[in-house]
PDB file of C-alpha atoms in Angstrom:
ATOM      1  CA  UNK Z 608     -16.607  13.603   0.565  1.00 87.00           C
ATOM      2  CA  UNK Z 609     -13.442  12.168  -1.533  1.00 94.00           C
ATOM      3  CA  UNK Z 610     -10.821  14.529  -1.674  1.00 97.00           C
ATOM      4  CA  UNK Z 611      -8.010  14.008  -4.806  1.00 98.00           C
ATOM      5  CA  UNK Z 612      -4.530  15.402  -5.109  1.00 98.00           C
ATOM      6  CA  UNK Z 613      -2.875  15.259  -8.294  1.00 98.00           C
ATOM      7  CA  UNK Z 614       1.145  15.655  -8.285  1.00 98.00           C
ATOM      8  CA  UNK Z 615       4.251  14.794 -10.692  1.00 98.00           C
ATOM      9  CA  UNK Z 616       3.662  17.130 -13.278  1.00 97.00           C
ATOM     10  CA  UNK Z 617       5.650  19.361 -14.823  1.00 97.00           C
ATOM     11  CA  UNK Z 618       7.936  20.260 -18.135  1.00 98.00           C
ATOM     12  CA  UNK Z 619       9.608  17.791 -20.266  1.00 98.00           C
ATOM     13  CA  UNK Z 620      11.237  16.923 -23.712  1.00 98.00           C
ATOM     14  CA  UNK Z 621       9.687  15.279 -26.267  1.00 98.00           C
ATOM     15  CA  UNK Z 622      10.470  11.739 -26.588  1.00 98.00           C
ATOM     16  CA  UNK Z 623      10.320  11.803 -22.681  1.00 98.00           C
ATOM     17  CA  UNK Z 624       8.751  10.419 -19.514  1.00 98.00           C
ATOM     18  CA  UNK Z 625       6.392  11.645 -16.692  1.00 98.00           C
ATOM     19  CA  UNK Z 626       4.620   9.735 -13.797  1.00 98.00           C
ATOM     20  CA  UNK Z 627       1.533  11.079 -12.694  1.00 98.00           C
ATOM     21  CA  UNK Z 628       0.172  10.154  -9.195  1.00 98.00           C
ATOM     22  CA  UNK Z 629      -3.157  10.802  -7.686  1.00 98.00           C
ATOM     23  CA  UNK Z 630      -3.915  10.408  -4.053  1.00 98.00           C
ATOM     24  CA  UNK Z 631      -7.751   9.924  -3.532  1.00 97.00           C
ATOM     25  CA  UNK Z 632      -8.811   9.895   0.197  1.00 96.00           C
ATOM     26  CA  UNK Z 633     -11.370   7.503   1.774  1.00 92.00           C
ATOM     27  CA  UNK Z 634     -11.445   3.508   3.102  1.00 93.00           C
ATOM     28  CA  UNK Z 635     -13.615   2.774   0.326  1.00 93.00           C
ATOM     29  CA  UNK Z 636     -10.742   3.774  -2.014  1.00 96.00           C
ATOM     30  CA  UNK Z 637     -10.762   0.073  -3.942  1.00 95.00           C
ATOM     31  CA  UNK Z 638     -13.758   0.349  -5.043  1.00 95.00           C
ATOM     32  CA  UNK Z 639     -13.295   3.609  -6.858  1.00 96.00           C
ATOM     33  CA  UNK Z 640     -13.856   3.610 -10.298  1.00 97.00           C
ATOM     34  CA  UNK Z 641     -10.551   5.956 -11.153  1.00 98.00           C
ATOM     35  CA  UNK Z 642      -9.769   7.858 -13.976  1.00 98.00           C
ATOM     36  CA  UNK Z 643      -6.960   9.909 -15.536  1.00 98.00           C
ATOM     37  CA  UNK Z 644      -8.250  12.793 -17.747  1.00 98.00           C
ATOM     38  CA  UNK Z 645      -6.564  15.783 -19.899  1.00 98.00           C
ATOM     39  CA  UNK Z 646      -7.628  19.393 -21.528  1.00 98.00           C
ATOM     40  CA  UNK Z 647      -5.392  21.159 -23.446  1.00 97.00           C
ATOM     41  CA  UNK Z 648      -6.019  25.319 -23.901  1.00 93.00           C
ATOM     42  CA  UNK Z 649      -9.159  25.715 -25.964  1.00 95.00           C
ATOM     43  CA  UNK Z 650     -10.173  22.230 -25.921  1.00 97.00           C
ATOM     44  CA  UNK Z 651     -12.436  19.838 -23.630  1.00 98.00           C
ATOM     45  CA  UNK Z 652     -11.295  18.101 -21.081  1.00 98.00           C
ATOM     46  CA  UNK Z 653     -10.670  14.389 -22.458  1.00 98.00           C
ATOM     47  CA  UNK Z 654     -10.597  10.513 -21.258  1.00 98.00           C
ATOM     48  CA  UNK Z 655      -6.789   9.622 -20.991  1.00 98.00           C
ATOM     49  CA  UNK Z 656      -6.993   6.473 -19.114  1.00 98.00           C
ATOM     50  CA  UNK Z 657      -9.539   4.745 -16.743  1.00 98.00           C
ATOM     51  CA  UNK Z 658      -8.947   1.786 -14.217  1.00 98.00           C
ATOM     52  CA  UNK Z 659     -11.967   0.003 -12.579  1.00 97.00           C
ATOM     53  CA  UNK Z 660     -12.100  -0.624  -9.150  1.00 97.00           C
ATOM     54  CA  UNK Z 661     -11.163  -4.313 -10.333  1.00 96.00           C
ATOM     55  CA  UNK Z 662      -8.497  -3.344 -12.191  1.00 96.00           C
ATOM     56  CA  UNK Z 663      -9.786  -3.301 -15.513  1.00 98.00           C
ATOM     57  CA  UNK Z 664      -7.727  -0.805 -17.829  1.00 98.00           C
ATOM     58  CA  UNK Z 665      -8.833   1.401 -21.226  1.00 97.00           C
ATOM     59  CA  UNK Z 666      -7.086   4.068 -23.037  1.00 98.00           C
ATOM     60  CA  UNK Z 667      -7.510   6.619 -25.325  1.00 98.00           C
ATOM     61  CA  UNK Z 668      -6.166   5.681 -28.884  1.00 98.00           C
ATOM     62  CA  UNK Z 669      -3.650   8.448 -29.159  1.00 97.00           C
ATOM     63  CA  UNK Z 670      -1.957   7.214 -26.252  1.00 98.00           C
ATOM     64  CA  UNK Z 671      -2.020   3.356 -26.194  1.00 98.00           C
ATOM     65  CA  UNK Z 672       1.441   1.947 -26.114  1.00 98.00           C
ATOM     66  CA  UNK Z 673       2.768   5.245 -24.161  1.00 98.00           C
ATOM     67  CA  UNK Z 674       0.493   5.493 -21.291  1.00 98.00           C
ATOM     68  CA  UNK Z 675       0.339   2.834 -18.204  1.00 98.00           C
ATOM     69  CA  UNK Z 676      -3.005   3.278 -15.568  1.00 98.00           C
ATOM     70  CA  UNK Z 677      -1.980   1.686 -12.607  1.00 98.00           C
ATOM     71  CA  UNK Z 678      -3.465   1.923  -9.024  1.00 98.00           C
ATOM     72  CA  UNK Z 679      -2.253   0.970  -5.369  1.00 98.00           C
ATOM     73  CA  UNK Z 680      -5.449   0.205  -3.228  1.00 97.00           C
ATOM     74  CA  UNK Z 681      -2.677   0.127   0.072  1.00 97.00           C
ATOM     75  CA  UNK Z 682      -1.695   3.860  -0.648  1.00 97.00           C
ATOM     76  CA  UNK Z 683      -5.470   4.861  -2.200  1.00 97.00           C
ATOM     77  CA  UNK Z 684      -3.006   5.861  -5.457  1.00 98.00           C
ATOM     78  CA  UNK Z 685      -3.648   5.566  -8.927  1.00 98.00           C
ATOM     79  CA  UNK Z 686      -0.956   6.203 -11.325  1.00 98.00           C
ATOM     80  CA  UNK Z 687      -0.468   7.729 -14.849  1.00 98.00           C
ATOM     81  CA  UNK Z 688       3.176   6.586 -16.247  1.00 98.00           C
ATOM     82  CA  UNK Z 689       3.584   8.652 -19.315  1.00 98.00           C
ATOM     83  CA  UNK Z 690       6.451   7.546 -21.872  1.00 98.00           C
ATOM     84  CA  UNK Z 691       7.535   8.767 -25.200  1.00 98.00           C
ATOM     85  CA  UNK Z 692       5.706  12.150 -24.366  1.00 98.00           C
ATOM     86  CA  UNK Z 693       5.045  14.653 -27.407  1.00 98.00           C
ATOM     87  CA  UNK Z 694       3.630  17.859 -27.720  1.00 97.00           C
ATOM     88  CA  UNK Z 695       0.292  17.257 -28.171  1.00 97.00           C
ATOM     89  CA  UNK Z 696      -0.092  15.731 -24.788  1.00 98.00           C
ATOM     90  CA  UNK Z 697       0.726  19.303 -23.437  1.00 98.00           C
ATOM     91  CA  UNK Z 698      -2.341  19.870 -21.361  1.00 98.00           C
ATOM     92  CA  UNK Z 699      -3.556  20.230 -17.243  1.00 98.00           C
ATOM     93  CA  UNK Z 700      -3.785  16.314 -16.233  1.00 98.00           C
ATOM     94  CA  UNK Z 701      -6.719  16.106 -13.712  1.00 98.00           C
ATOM     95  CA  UNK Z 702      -7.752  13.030 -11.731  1.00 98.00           C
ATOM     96  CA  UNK Z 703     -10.960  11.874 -11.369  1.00 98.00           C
ATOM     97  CA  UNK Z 704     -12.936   9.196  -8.716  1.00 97.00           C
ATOM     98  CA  UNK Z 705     -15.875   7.090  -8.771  1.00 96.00           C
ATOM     99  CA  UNK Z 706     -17.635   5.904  -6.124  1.00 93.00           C
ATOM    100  CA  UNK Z 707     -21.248   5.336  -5.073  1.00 89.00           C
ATOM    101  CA  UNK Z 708     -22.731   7.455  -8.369  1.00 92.00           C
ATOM    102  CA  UNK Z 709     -20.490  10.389  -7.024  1.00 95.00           C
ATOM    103  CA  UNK Z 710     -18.145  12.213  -9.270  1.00 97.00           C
ATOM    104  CA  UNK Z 711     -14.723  13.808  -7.674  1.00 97.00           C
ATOM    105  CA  UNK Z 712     -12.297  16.093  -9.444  1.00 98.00           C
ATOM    106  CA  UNK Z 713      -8.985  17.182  -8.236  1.00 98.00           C
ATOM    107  CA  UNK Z 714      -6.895  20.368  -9.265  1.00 97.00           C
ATOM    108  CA  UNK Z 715      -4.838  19.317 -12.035  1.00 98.00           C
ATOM    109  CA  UNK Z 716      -1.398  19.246 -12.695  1.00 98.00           C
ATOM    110  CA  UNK Z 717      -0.074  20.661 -15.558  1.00 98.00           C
ATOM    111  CA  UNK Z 718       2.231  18.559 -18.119  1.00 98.00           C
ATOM    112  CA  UNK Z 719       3.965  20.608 -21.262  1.00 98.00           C
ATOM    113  CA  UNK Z 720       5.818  18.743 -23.233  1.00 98.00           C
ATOM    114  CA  UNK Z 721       8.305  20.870 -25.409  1.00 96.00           C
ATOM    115  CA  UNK Z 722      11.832  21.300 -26.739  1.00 90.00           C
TER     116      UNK Z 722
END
């Protein structure tokens, strides 16, 4: 069983910047697949950013340019830096791992991004 911990959110102004860490337990922690994900109210939960156990990144579109997916296999971390927030990234931020066809989910941490 992986657990994850999410951490680092909270409420900022637009036009500013959060970092996002998730802690994912586990030796096998490089090679989980890890992933950042989002759901705002009344909306499905959402791909933000992914990083592959090898360190291969993707985004989603709306966020390319703001967002940075980075992991630490020494610390079994992955990060979410967030810059040049808006409003429409308001949403719970979960974490999600990878690893052996198992799917892991932590709590969520919730970002709002307003004035």
């Amino acid at each position: 069983q992986v657990q994850v911990v999410e951490s680092g959110g909270g409420l900022v102004q637009p036009g500013g910047s959060l970092r996002l860490s998730c802690a994912a337990s586990g030796r096998m922690f490089s090679n989980y697949n890890m992933g950042w994900y989002r759901q705002a109210p009344g909306k499905q939960r959402e791909l933000v950013a992914r990083i592959t156990s090898g360190g291969s990144t993707n985004y989603e579109d709306s966020v390319k340019g703001r967002f940075t997916i980075s992991r630490d296999n020494a610390k079994n971390a992955v990060y979410l830096q967030m810059n040049s927030l808006k409003p429409e990234d308001t949403a719970v931020y979960y974490c999600k791992a990878l690893w052996n066809l198992e799917v892991y989910w932590g709590q969520g941490t919730q970002v709002t991004v307003q004035v």
